[in-house]
mmCIF file with all atom_site columns, C-alpha atoms in Angstrom:
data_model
loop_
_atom_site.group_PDB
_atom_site.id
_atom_site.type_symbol
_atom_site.label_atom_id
_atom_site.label_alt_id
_atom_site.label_comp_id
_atom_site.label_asym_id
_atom_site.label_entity_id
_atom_site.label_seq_id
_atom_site.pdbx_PDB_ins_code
_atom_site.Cartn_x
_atom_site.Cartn_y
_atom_site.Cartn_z
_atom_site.occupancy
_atom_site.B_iso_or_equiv
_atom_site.pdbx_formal_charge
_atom_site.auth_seq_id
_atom_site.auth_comp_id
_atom_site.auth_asym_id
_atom_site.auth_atom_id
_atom_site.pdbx_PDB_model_num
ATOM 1   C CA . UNK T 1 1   ? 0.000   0.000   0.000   1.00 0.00 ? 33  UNK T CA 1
ATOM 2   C CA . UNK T 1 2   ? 1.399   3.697   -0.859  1.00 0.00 ? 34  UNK T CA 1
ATOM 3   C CA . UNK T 1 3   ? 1.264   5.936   1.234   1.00 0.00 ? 35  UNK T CA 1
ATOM 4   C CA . UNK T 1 4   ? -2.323  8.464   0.641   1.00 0.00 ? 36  UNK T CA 1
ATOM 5   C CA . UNK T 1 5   ? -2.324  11.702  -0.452  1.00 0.00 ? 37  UNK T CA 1
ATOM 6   C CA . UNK T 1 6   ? -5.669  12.851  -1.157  1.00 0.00 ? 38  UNK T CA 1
ATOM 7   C CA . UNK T 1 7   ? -6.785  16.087  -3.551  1.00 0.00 ? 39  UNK T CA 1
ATOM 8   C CA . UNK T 1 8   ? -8.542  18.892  -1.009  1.00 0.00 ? 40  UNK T CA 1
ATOM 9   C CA . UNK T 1 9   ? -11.721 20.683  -1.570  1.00 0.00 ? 41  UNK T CA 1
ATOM 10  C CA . UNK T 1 10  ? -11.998 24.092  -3.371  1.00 0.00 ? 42  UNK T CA 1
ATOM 11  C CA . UNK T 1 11  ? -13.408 27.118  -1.788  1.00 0.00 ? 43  UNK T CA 1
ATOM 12  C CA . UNK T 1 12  ? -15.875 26.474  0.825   1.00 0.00 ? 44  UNK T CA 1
ATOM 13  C CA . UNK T 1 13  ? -16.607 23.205  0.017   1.00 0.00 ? 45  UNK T CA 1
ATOM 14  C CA . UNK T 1 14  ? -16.334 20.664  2.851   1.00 0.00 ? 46  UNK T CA 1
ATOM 15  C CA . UNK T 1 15  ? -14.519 17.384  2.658   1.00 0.00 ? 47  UNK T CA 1
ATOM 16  C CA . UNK T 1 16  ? -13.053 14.576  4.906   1.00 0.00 ? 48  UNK T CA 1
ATOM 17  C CA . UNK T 1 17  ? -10.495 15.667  8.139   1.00 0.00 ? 49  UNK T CA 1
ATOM 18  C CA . UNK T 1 18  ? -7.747  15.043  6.783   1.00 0.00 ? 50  UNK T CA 1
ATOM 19  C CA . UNK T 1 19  ? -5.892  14.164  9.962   1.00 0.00 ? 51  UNK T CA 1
ATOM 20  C CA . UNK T 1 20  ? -8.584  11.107  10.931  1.00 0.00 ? 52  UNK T CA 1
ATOM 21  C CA . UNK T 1 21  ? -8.022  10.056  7.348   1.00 0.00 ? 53  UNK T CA 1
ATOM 22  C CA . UNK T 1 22  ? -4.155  9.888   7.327   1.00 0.00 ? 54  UNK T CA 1
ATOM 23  C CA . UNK T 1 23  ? -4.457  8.070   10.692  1.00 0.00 ? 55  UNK T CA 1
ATOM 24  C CA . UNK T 1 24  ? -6.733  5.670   9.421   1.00 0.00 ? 56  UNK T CA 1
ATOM 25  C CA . UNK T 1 25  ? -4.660  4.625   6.341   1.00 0.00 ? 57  UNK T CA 1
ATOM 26  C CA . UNK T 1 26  ? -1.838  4.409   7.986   1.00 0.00 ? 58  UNK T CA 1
ATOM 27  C CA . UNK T 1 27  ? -3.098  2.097   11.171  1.00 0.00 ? 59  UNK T CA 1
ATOM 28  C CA . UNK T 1 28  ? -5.000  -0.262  7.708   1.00 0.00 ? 60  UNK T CA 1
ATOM 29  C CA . UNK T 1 29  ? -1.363  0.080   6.144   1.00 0.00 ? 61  UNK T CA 1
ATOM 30  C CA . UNK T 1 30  ? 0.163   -1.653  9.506   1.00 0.00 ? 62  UNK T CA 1
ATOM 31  C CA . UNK T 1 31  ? -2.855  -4.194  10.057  1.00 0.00 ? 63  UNK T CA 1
ATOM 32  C CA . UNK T 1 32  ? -3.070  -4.841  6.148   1.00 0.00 ? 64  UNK T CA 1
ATOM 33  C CA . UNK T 1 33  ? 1.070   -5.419  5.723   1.00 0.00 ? 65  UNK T CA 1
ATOM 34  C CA . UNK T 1 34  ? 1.053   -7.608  9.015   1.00 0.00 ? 66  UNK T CA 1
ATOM 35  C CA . UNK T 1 35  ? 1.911   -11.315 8.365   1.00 0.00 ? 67  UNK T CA 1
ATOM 36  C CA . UNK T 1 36  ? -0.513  -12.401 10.713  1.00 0.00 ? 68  UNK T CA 1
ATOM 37  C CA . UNK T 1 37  ? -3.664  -10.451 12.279  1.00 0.00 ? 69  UNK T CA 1
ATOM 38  C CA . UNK T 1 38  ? -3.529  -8.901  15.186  1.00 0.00 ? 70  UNK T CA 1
ATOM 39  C CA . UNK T 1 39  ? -6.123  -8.066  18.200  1.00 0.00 ? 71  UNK T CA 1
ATOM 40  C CA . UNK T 1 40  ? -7.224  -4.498  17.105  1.00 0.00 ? 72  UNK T CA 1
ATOM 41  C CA . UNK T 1 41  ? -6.323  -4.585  13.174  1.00 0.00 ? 73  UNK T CA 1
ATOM 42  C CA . UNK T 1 42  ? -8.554  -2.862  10.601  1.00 0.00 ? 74  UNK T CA 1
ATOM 43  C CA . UNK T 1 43  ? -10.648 -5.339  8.522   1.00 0.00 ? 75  UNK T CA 1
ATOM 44  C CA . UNK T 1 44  ? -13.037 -5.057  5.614   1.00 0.00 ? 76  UNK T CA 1
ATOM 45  C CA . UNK T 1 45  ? -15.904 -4.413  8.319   1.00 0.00 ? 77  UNK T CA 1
ATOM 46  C CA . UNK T 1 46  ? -13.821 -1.677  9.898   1.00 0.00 ? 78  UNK T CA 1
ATOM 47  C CA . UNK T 1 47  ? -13.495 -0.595  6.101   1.00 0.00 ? 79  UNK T CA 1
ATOM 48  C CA . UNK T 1 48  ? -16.517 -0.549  5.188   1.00 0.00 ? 80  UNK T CA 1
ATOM 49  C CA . UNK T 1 49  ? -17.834 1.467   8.430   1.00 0.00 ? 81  UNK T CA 1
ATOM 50  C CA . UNK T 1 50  ? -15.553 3.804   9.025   1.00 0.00 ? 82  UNK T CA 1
ATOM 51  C CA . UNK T 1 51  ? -16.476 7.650   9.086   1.00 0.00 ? 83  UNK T CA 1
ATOM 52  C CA . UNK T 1 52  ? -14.615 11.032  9.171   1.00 0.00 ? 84  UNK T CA 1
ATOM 53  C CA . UNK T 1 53  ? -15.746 14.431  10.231  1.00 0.00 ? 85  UNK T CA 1
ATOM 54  C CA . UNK T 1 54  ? -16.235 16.968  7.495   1.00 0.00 ? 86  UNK T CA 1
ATOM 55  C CA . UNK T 1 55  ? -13.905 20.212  7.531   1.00 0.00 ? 87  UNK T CA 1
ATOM 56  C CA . UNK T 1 56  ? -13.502 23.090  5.311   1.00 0.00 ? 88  UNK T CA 1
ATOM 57  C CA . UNK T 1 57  ? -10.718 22.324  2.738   1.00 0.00 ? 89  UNK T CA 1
ATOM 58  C CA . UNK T 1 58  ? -10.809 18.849  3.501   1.00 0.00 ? 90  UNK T CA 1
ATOM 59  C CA . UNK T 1 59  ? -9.868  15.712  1.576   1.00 0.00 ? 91  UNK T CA 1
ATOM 60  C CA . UNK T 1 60  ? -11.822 15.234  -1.459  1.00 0.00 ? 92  UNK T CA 1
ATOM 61  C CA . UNK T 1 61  ? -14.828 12.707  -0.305  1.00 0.00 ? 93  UNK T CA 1
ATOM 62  C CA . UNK T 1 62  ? -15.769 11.452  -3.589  1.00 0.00 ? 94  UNK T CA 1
ATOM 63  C CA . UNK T 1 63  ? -11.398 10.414  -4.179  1.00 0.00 ? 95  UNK T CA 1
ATOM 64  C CA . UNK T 1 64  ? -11.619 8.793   -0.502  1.00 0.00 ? 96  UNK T CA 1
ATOM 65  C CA . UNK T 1 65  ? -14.489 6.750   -1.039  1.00 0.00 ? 97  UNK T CA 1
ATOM 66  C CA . UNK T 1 66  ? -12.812 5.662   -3.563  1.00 0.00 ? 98  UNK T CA 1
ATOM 67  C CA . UNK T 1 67  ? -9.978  4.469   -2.425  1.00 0.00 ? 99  UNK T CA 1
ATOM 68  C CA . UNK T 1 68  ? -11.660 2.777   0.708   1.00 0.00 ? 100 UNK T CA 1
ATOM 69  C CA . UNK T 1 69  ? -13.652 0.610   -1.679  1.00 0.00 ? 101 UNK T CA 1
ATOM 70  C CA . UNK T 1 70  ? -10.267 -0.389  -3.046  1.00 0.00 ? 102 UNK T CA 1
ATOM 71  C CA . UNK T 1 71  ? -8.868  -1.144  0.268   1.00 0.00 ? 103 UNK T CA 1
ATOM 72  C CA . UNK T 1 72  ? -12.190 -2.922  1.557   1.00 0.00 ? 104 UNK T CA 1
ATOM 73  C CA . UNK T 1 73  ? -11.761 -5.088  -1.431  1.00 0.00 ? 105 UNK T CA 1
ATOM 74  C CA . UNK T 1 74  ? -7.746  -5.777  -0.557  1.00 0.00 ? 106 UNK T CA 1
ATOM 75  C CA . UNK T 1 75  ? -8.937  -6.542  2.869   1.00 0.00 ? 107 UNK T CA 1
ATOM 76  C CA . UNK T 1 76  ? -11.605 -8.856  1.828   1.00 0.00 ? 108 UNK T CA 1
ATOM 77  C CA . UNK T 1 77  ? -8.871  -10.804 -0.601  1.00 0.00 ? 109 UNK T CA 1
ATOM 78  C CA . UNK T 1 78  ? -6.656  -10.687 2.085   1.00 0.00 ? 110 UNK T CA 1
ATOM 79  C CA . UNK T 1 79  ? -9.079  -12.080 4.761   1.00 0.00 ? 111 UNK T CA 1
ATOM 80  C CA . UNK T 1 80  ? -10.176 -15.269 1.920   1.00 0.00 ? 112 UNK T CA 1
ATOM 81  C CA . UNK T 1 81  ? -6.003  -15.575 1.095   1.00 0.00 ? 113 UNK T CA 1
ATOM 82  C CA . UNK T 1 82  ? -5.337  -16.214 4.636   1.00 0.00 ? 114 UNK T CA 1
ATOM 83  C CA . UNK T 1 83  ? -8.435  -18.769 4.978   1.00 0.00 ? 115 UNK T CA 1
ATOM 84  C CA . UNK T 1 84  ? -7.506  -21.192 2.031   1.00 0.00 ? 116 UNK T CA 1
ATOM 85  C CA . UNK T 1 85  ? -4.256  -20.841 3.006   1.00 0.00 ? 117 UNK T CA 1
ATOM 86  C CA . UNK T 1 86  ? -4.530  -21.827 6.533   1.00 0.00 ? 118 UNK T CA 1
ATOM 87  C CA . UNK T 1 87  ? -7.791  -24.252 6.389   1.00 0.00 ? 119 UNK T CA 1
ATOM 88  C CA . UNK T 1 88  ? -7.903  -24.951 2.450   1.00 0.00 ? 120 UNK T CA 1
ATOM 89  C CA . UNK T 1 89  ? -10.719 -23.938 -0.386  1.00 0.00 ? 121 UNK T CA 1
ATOM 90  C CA . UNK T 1 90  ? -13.028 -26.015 1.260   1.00 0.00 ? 122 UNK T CA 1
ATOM 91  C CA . UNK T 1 91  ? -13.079 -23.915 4.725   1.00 0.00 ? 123 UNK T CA 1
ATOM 92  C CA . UNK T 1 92  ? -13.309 -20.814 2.512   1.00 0.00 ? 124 UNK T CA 1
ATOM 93  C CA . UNK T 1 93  ? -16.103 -22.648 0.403   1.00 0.00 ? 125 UNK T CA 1
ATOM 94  C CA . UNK T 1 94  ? -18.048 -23.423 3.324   1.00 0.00 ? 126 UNK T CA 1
ATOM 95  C CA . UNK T 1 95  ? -17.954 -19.993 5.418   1.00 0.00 ? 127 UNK T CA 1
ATOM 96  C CA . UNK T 1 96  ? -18.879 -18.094 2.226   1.00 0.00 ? 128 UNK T CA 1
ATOM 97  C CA . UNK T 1 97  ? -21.882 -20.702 2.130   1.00 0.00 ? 129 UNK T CA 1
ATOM 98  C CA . UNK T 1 98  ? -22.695 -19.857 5.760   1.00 0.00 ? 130 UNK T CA 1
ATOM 99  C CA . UNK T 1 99  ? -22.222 -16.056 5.287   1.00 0.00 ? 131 UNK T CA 1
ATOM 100 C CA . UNK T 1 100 ? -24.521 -16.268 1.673   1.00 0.00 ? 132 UNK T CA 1
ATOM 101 C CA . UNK T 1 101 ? -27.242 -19.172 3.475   1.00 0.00 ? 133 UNK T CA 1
ATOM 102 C CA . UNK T 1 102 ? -27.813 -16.296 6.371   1.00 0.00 ? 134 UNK T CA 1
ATOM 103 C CA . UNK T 1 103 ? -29.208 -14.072 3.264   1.00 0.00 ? 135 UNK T CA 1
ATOM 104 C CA . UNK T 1 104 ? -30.530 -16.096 1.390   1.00 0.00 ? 136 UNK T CA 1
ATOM 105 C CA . UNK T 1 105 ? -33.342 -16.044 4.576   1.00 0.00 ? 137 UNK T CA 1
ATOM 106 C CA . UNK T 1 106 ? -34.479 -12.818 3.556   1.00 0.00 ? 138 UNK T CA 1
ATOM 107 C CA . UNK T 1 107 ? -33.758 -12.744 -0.194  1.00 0.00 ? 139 UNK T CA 1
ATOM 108 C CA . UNK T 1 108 ? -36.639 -15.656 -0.064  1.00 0.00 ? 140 UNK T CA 1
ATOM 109 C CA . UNK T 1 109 ? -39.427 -13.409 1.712   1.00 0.00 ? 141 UNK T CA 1
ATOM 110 C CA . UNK T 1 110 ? -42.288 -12.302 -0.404  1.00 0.00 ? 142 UNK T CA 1
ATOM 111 C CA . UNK T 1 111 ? -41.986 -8.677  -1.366  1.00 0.00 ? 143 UNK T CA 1
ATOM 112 C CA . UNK T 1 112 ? -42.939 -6.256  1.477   1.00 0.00 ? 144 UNK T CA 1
ATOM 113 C CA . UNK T 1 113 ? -41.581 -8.680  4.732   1.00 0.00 ? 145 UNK T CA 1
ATOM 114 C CA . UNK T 1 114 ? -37.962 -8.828  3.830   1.00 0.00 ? 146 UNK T CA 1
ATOM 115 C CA . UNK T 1 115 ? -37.592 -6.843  7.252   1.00 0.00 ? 147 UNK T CA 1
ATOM 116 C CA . UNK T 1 116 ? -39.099 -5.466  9.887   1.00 0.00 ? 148 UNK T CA 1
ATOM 117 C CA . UNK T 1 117 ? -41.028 -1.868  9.520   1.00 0.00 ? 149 UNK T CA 1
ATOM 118 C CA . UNK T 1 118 ? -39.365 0.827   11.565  1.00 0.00 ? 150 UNK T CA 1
ATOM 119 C CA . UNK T 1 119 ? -40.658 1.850   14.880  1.00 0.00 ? 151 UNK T CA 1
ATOM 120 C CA . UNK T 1 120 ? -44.301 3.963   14.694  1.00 0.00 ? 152 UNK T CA 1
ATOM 121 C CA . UNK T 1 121 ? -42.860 7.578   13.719  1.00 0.00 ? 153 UNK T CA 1
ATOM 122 C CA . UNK T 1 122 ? -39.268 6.789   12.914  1.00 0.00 ? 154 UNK T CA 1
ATOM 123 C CA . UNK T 1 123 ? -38.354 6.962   9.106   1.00 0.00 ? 155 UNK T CA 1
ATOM 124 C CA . UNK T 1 124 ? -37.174 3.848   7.426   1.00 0.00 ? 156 UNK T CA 1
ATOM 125 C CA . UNK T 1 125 ? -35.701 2.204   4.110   1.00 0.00 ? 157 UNK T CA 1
ATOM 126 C CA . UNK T 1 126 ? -38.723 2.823   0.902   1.00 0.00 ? 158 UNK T CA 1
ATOM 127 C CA . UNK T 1 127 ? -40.175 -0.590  0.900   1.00 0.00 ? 159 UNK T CA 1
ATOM 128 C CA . UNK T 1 128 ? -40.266 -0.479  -2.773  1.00 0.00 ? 160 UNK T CA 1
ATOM 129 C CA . UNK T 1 129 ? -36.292 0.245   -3.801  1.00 0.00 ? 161 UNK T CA 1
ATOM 130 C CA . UNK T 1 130 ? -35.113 -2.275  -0.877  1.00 0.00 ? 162 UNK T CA 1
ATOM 131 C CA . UNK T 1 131 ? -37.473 -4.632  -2.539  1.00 0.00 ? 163 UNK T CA 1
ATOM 132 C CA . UNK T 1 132 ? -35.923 -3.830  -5.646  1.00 0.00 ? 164 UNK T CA 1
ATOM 133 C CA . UNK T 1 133 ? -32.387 -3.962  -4.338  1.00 0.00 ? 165 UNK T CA 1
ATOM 134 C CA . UNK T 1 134 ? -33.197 -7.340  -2.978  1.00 0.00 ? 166 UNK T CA 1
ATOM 135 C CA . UNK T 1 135 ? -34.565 -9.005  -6.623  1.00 0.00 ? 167 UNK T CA 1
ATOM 136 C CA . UNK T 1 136 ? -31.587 -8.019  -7.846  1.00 0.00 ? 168 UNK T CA 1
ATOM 137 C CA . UNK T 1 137 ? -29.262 -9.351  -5.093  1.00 0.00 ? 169 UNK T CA 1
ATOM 138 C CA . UNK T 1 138 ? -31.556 -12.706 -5.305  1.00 0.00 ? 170 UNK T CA 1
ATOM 139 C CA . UNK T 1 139 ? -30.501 -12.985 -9.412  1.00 0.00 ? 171 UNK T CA 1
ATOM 140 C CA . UNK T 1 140 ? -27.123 -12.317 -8.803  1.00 0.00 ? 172 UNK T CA 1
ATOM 141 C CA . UNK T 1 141 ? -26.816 -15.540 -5.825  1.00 0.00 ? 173 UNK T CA 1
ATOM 142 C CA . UNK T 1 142 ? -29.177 -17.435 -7.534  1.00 0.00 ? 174 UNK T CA 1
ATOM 143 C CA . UNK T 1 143 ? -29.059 -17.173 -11.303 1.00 0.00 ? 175 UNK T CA 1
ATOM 144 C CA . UNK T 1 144 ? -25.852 -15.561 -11.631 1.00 0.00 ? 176 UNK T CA 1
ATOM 145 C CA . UNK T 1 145 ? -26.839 -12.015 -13.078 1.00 0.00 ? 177 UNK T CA 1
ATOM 146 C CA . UNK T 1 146 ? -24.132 -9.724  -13.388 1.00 0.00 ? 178 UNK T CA 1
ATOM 147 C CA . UNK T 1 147 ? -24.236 -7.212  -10.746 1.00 0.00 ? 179 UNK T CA 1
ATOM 148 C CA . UNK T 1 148 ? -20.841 -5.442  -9.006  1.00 0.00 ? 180 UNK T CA 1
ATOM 149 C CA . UNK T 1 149 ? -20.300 -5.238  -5.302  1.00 0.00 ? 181 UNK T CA 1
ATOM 150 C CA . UNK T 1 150 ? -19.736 -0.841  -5.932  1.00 0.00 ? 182 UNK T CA 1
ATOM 151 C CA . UNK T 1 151 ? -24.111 -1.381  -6.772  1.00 0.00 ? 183 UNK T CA 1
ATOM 152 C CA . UNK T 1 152 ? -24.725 -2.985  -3.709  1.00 0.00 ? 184 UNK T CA 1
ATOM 153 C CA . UNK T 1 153 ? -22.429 -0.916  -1.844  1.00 0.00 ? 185 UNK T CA 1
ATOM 154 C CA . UNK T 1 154 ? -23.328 2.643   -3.294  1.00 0.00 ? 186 UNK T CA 1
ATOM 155 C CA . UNK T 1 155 ? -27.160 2.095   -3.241  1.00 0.00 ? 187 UNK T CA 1
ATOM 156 C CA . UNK T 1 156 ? -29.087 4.857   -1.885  1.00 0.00 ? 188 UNK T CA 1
ATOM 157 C CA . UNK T 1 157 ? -33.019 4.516   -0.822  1.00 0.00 ? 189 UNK T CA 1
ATOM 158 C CA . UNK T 1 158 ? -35.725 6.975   -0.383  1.00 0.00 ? 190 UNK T CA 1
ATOM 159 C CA . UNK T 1 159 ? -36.858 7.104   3.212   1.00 0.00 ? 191 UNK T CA 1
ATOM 160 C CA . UNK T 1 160 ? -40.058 6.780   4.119   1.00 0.00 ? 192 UNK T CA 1
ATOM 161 C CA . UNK T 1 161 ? -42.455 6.143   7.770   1.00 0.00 ? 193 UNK T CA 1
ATOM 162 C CA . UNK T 1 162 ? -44.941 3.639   9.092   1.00 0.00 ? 194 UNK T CA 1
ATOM 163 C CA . UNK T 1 163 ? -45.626 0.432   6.753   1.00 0.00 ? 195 UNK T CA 1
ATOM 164 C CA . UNK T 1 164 ? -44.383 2.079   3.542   1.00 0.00 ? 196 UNK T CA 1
ATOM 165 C CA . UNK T 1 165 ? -40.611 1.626   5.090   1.00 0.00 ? 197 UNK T CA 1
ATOM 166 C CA . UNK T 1 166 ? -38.383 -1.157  6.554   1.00 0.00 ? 198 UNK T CA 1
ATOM 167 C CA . UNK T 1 167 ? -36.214 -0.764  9.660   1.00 0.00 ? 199 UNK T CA 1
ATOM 168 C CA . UNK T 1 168 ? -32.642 1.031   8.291   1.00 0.00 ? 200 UNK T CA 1
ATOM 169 C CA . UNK T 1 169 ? -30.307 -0.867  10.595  1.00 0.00 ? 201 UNK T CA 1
ATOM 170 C CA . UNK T 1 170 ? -31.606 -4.077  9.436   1.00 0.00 ? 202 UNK T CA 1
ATOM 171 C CA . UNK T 1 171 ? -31.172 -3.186  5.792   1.00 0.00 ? 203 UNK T CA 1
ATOM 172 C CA . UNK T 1 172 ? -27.925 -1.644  6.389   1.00 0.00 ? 204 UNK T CA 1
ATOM 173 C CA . UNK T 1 173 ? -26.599 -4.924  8.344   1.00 0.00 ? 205 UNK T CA 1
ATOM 174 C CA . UNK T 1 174 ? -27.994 -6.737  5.341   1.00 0.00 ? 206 UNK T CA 1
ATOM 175 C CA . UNK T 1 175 ? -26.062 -4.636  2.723   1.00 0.00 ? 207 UNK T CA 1
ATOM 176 C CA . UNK T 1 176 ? -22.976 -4.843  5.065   1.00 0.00 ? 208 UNK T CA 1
ATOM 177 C CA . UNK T 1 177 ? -23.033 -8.816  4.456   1.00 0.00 ? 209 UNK T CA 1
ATOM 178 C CA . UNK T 1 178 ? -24.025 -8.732  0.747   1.00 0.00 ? 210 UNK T CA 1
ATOM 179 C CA . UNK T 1 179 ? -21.057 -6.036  0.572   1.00 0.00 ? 211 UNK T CA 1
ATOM 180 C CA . UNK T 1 180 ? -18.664 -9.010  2.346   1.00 0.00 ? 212 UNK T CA 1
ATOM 181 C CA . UNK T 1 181 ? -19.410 -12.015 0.689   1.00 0.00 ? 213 UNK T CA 1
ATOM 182 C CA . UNK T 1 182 ? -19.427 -9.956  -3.164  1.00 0.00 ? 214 UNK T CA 1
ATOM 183 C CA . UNK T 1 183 ? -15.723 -8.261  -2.244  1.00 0.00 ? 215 UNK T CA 1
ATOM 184 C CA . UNK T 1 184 ? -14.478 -11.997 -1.225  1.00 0.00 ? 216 UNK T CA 1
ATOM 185 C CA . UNK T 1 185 ? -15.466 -13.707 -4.158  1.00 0.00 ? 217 UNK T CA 1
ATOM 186 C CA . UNK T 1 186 ? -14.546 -11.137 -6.753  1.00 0.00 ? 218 UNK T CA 1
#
């Protein structure tokens, strides 16, 4: 991994502290180059989740999202590397089966109950696009329709209340584990 240099905002615009970004690529440099993980490295997860505060003149967020989706991915290879090498293609084979079986739960619902509706008055996921989002996500396991992990991962949904919207944290959990088992396989 080279070291990051990031472009900054213009003008007023806002973009990521650069400080909590240079400290994050350097502590996934360390746990990424380490021969063997550590208690408190970065993984895909921590990847994946990660969030910076937004300051004027700060790194360019569109160039940093960028580049974490590259080093989710690296993580992800590196995490399903390290498996096969140290159980075989068979332990790797059979977690990804685990990890894709606990979606495959939900990808099976009828249209409507693939998760919970939000809590009376709190604002959800649009029923309709998660719906959507989970047809398509159902092809690709199932019938092998092309789709890349960057759709599932950059997918954005209309919010909406009451039973026109599904819990966020459940879809988001969801996408999270889609997001895992697409970056390993790729």
């Amino acid at each position: 991994m080279a070291d990051t240099t990031f472009p900054r905002m213009s003008g007023w615009k806002n973009g990521y502290d650069p400080k909590q970004v240079d400290s994050f690529f350097k502590r996934a440099r360390e746990s990424f180059e380490r021969p063997t993980p550590q208690p408190g490295d970065l993984d895909s997860r921590a990847v994946r989740t990660v969030g910076f505060d937004l300051v004027r003149k700060g790194y360019h967020v569109a160039v940093v999202d960028a580049a974490l989706d590259r080093l989710e991915d690296a993580f992800a290879k590196q995490a399903r590397d390290r498996l096969i090498a140290q159980s075989g293609q068979d332990a790797w084979v059979s977690e990804l089966t685990r990890v894709a079986a606990s979606l495959r739960g939900r990808l099976v619902r009828e249209p409507g109950e693939h998760f919970d509706n939000p809590a009376p008055g709190v604002i959800g996921y649009d029923i309709d696009q998660v719906d959507d989002m989970c047809e398509k996500v159902n092809a690709y396991f199932t019938q092998g329709v092309a789709m890349s992990v960057d759709q599932v991962r950059r997918v954005l949904f209309k919010t909406a209340k009451g039973d026109k919207a599904y819990d966020e944290d459940q879809v988001d959990a969801f996408i999270d584990r889609v997001v895992e088992v697409m970056a390993s396989v790729d």
